[in-house]
Short mmCIF file of C-alpha atoms in Angstrom, two decimals:
data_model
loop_
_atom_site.label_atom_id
_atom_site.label_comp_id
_atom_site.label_asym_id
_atom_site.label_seq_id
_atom_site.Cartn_x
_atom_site.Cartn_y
_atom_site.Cartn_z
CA UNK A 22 81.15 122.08 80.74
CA UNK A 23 83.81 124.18 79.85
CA UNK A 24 82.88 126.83 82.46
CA UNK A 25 82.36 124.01 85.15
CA UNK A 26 86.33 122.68 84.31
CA UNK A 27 87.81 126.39 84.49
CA UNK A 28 85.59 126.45 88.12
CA UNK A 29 87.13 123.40 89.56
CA UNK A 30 90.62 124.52 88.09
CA UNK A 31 90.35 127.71 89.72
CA UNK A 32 89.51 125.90 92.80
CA UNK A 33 92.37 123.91 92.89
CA UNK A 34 94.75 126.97 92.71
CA UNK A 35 93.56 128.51 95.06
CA UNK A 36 93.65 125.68 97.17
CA UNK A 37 97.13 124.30 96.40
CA UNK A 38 98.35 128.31 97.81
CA UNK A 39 96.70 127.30 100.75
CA UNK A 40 98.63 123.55 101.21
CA UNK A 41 102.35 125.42 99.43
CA UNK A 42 102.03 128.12 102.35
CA UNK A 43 101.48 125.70 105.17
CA UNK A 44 104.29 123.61 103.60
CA UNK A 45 106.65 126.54 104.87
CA UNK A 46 106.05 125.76 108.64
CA UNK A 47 107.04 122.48 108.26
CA UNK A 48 109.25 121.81 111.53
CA UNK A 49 107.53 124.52 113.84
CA UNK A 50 104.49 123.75 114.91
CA UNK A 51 104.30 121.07 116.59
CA UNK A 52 102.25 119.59 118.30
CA UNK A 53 99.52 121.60 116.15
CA UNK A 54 99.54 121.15 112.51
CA UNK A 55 100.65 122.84 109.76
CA UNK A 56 97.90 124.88 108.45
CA UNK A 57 97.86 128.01 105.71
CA UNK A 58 94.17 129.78 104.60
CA UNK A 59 93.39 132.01 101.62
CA UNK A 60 90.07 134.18 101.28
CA UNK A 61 89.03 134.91 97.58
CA UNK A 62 85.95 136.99 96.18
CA UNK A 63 85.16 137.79 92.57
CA UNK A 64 88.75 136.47 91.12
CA UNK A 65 90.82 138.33 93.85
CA UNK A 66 92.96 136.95 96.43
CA UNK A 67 92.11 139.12 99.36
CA UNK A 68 94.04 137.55 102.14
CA UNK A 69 96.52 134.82 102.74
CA UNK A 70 97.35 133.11 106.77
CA UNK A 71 99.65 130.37 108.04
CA UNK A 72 99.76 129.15 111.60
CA UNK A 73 103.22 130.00 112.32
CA UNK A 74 103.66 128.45 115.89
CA UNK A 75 101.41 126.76 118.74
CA UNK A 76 99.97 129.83 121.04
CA UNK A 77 99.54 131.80 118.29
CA UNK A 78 96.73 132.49 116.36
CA UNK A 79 95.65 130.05 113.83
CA UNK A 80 95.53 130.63 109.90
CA UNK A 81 92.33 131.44 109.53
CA UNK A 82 92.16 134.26 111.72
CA UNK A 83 95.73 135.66 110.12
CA UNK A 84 94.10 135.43 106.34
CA UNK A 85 90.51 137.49 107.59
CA UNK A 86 92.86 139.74 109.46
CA UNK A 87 94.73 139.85 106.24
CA UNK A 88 91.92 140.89 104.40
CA UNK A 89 90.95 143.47 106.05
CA UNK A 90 87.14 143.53 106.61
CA UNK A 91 86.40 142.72 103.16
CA UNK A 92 85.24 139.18 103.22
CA UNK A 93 81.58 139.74 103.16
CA UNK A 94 80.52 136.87 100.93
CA UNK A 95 84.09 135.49 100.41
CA UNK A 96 85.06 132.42 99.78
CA UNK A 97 87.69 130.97 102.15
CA UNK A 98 90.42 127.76 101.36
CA UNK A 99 91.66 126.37 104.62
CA UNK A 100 93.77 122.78 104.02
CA UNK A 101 91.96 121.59 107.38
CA UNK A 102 89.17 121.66 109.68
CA UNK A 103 88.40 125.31 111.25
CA UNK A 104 88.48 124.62 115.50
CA UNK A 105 85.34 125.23 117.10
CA UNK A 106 86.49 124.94 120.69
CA UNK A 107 88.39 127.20 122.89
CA UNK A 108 91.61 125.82 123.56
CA UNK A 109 94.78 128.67 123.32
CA UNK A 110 93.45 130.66 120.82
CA UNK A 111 89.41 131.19 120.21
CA UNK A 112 87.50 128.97 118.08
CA UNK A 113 88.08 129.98 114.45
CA UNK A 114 84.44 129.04 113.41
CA UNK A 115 83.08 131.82 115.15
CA UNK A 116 85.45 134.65 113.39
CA UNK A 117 84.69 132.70 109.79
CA UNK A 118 81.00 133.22 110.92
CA UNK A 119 81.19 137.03 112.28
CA UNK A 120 83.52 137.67 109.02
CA UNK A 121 80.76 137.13 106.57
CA UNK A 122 82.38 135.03 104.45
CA UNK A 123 79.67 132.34 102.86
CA UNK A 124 81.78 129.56 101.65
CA UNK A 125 84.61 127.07 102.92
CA UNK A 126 86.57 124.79 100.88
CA UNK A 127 88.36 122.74 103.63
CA UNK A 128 90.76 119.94 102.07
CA UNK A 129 90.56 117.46 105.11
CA UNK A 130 88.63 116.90 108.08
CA UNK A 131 90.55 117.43 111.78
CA UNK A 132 91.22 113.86 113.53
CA UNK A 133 91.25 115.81 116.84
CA UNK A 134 88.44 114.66 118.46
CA UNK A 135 88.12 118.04 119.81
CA UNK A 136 87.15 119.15 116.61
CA UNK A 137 86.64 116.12 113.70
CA UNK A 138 83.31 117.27 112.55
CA UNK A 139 82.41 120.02 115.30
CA UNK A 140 83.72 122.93 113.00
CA UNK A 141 82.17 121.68 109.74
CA UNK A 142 78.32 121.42 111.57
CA UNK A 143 79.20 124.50 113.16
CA UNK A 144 79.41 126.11 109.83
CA UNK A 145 76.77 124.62 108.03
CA UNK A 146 74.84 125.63 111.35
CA UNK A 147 75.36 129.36 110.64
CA UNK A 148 74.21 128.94 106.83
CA UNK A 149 77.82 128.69 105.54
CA UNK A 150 78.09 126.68 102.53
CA UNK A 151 81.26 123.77 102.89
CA UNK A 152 82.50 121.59 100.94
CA UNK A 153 85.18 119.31 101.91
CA UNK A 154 87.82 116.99 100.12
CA UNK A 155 89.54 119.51 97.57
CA UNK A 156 92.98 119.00 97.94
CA UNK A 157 92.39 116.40 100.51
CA UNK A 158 95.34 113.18 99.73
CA UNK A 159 98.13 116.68 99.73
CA UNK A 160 96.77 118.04 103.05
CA UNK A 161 96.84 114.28 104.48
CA UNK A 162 100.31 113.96 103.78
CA UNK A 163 101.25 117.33 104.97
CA UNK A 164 100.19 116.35 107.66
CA UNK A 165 100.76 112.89 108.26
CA UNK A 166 102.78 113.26 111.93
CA UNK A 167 99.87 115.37 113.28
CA UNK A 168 97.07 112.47 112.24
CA UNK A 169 99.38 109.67 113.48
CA UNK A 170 99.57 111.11 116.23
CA UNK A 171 96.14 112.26 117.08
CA UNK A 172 94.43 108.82 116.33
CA UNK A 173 97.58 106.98 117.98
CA UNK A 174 98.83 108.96 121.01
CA UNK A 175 102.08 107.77 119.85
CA UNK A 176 104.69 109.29 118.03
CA UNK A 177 104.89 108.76 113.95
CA UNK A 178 108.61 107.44 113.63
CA UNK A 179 110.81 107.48 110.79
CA UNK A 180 113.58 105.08 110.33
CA UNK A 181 116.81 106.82 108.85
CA UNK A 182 120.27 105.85 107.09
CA UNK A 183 123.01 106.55 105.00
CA UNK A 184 124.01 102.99 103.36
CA UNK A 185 126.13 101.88 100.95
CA UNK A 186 124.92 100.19 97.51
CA UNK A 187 125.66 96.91 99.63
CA UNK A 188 123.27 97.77 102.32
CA UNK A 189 126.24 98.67 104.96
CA UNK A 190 126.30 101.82 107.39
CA UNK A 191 129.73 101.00 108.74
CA UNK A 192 133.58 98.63 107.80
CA UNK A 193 133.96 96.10 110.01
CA UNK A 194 136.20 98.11 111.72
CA UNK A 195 133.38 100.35 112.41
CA UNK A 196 134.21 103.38 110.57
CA UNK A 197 131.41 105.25 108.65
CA UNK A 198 132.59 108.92 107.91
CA UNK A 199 131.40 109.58 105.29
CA UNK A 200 129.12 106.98 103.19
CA UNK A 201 126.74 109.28 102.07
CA UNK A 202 127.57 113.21 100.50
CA UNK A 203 127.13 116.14 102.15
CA UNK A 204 124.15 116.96 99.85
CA UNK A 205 122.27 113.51 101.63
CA UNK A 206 123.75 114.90 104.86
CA UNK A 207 122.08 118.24 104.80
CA UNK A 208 119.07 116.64 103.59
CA UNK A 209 119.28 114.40 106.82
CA UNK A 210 119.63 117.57 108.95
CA UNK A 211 116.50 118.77 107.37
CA UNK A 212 114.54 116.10 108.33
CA UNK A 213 115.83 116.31 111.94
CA UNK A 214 114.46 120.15 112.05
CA UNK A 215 111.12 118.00 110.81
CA UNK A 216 110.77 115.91 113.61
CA UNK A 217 109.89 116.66 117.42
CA UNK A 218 112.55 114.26 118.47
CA UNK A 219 115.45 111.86 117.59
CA UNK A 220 116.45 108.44 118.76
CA UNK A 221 119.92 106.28 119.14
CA UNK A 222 120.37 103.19 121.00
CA UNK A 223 123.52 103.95 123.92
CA UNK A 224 125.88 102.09 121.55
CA UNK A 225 125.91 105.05 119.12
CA UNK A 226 126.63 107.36 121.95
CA UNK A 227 129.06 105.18 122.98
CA UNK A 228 131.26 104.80 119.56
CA UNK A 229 130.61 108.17 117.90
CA UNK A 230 129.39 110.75 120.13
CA UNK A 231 127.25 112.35 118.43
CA UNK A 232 125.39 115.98 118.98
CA UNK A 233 122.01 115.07 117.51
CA UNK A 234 121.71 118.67 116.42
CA UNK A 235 120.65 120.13 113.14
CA UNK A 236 122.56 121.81 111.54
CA UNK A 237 120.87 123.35 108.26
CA UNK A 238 122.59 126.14 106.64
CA UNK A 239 119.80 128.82 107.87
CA UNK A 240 119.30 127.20 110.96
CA UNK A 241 116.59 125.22 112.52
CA UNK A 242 114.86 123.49 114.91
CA UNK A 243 117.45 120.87 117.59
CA UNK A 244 114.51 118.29 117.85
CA UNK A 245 114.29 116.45 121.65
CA UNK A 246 117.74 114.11 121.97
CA UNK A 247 115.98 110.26 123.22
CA UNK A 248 118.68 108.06 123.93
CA UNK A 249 118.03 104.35 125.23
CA UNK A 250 120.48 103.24 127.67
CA UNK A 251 118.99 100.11 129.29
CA UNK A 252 121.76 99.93 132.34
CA UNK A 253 122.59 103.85 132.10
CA UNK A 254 125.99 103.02 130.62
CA UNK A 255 126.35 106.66 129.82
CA UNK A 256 129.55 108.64 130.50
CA UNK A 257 128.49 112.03 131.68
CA UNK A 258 131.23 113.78 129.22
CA UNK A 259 128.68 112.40 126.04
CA UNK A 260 127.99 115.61 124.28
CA UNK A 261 124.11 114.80 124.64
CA UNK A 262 124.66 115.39 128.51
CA UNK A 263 127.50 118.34 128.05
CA UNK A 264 125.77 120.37 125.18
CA UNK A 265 122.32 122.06 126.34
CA UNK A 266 121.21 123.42 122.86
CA UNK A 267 118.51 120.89 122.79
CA UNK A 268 116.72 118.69 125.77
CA UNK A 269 117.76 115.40 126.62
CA UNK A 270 115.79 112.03 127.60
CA UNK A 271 117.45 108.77 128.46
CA UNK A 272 115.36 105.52 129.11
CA UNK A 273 116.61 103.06 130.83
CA UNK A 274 115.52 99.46 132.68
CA UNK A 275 115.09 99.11 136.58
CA UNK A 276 118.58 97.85 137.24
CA UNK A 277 120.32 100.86 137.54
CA UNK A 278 122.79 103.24 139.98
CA UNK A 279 120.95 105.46 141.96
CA UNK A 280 123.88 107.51 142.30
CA UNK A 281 124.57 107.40 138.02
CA UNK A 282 121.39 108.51 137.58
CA UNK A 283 121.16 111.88 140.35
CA UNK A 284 124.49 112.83 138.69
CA UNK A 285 123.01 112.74 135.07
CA UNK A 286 119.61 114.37 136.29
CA UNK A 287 122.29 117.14 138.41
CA UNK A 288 123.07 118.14 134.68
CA UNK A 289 119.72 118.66 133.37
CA UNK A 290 118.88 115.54 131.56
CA UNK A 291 115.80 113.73 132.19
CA UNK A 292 116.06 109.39 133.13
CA UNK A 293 112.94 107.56 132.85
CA UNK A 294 113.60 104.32 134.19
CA UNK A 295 111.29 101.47 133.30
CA UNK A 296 109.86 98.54 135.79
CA UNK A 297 111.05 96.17 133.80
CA UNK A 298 115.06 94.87 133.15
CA UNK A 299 114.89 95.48 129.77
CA UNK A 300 113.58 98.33 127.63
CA UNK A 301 110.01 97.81 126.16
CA UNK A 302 109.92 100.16 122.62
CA UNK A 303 105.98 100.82 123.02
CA UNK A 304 105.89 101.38 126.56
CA UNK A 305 108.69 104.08 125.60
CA UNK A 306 106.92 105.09 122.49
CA UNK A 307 103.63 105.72 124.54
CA UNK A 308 105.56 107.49 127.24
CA UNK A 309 106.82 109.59 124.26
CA UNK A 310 102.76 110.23 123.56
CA UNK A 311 102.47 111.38 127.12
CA UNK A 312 105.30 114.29 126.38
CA UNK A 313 103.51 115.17 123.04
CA UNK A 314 106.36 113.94 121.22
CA UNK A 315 104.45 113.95 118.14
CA UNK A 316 107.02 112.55 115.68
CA UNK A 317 110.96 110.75 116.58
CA UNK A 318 113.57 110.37 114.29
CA UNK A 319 115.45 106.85 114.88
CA UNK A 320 119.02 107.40 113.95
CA UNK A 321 120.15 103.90 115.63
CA UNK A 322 122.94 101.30 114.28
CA UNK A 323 121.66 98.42 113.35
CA UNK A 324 119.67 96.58 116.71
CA UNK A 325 117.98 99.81 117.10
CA UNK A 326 116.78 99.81 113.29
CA UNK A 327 115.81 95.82 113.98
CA UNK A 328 113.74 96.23 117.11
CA UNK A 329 111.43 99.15 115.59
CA UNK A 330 111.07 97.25 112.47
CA UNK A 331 110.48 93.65 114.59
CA UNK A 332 108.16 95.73 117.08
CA UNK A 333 106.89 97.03 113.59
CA UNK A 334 106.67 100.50 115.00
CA UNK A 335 108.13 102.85 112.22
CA UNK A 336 105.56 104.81 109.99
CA UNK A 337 108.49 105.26 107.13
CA UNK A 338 111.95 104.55 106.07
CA UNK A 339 114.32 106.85 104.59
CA UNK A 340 117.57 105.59 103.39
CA UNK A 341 120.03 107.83 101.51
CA UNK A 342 122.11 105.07 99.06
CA UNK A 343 125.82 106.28 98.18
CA UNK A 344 127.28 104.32 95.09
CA UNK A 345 129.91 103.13 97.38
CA UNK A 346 130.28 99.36 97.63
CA UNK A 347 132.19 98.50 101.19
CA UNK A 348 131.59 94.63 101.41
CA UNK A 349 132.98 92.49 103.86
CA UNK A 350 130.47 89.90 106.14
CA UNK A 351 131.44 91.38 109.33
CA UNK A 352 130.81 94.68 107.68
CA UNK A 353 127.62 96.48 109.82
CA UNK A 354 124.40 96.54 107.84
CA UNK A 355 121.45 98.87 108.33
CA UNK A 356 119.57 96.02 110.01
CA UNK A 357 120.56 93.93 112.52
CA UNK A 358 118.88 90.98 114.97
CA UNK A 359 118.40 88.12 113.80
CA UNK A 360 116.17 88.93 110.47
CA UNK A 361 113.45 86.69 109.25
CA UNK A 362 113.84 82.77 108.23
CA UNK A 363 112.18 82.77 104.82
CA UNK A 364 111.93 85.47 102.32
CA UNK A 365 107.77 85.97 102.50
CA UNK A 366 108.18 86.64 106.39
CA UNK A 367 110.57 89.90 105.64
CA UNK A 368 108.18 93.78 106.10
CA UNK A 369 106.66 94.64 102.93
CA UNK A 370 107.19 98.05 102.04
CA UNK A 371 105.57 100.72 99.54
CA UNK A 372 108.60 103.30 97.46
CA UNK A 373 106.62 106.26 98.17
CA UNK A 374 109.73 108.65 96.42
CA UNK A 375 112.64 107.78 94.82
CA UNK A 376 115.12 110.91 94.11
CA UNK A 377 118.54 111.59 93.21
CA UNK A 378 120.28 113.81 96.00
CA UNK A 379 123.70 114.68 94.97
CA UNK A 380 125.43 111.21 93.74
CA UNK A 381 123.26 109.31 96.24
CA UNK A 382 119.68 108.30 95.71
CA UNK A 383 117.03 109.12 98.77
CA UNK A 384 114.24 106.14 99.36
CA UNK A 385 111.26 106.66 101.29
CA UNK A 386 109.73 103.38 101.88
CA UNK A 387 106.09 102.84 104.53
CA UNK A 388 103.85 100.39 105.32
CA UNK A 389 100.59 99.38 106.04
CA UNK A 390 100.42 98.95 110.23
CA UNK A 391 98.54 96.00 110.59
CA UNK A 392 99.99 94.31 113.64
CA UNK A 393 101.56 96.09 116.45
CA UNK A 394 104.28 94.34 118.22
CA UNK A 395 105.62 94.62 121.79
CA UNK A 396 109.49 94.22 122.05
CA UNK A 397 112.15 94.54 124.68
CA UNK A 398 115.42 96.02 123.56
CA UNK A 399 118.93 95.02 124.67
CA UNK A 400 120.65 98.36 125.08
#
């Protein structure tokens, strides 16, 4: 038994190089997922590959490359499903099978539906032995955009805020510079090189101007600015019309200027206007899907916050807490509308991490998506 634990420990190394390698494209390859392989034979790690971008070739192909025609009877560790279809790049089942290599630990299976399942049979087809599931509940959250998204066709969205101990994200006088430290802050920016997009509601635009850039010491990725401005209230000096570092998208209701809206499209910014007055969230989140937007970052004030949570569209929260207490009723709070009437009807949520950034503490929160809402925003 001892032998059979050392196995299965040996395994798990090997596999957990595979998941800490893909962890390092985290941010850059979206819409594909993030994906590292390692080949192995008799104790020696004879190559290592990470998808590093979509277009480019795949991890699999980079590790046999890597290793340099010796993987005849290798084992390989891939943290998900090989392709077997052509799409940019060639299937990656067929170099696995022309590279000899006779067994494939795979931790999860693709929810693509051009693969999920095609590249495990075709394996198994060509006498490769697989097994699947080591390392599986890491890969799945490594990847927990990518399989939103690919069993959704909508984006996985993440609520975020810097609050108070109170629960407040402005004064009353609507001042918020800073609650949170600039350790939270640069955290925050990391998370927006994470995501294929961020969201405000026009009212932020409107009181703070903001770039919706990141800015991460090293640099990163500016993810797609989505602002929604239901009568295109927009001034055309915002800095999300002015600065082209990143694209801009601005949804907006039927009821608008013709005229507003060729002079904000004259400066390269994209207006999809609804057929409806108002601003549906999943009709925008869906339109998101058709862009393969894969994953938004809502940065709202407070209504915007409410309506995903009402519409019960968010995948996650993140809130960074300062131990600052502003107080005050007229104070803003992180979530606005008109909340629920008793205490059983408020969103149940699951602490998935709880970590001290700096002075603040960093919450993730999700839940279970088990009714999906439909909700018209004001903005």
């Amino acid at each position: 038994m001892e032998g059979v634990h050392v196995f299965y420990m040996e395994n798990h190394t090997y596999m957990n190089i595979a998941l800490s390698l893909a962890r390092s494209t985290v941010g850059q390859t979206s819409p594909n997922p993030h994906v590292a392989a390692v080949i192995v034979k008799d104790g020696q790690l004879l190559g290592t590959g990470v998808h590093i971008k979509a277009g480019t070739p795949h991890a699999e192909v980079h590790a046999i490359n890597h290793a340099k025609g010796a993987t005849e009877n290798a084992t390989m560790y891939v943290t998900l499903e090989p392709c077997s279809h052509q799409g940019k790049t060639g299937p990656c089942t067929t170099k696995i099978i022309e590279s000899g290599i006779k067994k494939v630990y795979i931790a999860m299976l693709d929810p693509n539906p051009l693969v999920a399942g095609k590249g495990v049979a075709k394996l198994r087809e060509a006498g490769i032995e697989v097994v699947v599931g080591l390392g599986e509940t890491e890969a799945k959250k490594l990847n927990e955009k990518y399989i939103h998204f690919m069993k959704t066709n909508t984006p996985f969205i993440t609520i975020k805020a810097g609050i108070s101990l109170d629960g407040k994200i402005a004064t009353k006088t609507g001042d918020s510079k800073w609650i949170t430290s600039i350790q939270s802050r640069q955290d925050a920016h990391q998370l927006r090189h994470e995501h294929d997009g961020i969201l405000v509601g026009i009212n932020t635009i409107l009181q703070d101007n903001p770039l919706l850039t990141t800015r991460r010491p090293l640099g990163g990725r500016n993810p797609i600015r989505i602002i929604l401005d239901t009568n295109l209230t927009i001034p055309l000096s915002a800095k999300v019309i002015q600065d082209k570092s990143s694209k801009t998208i601005i949804f907006t209701g039927k009821n608008i200027s013709n005229d507003k809206k060729r002079a904000v499209e004259k400066l390269g910014v994209t207006v999809i206007s609804q057929t409806e007055e108002k601003l549906c969230l999943q009709s925008v989140l869906h339109h998101l899907g058709t862009l393969h937007i894969m994953s938004v970052l809502v940065e709202g004030g407070a209504q915007i916050h409410a309506s995903f949570i009402e519409a019960n569209a968010f995948q996650q929260i993140i809130a960074y807490v300062a131990p600052k207490v502003i107080g005050g009723k007229e104070a803003i709070s992180f979530i606005g509308g008109n909340g629920t009437n008793d205490v059983i009807s408020g969103k149940t949520l699951h602490f998935t991490e709880i970590k001290q950034i700096g002075p603040d503490i960093k919450i993730i929160a999700t839940c279970n998506q088990e009714e999906e809402g439909v909700l018209c925003l004001q903005e």
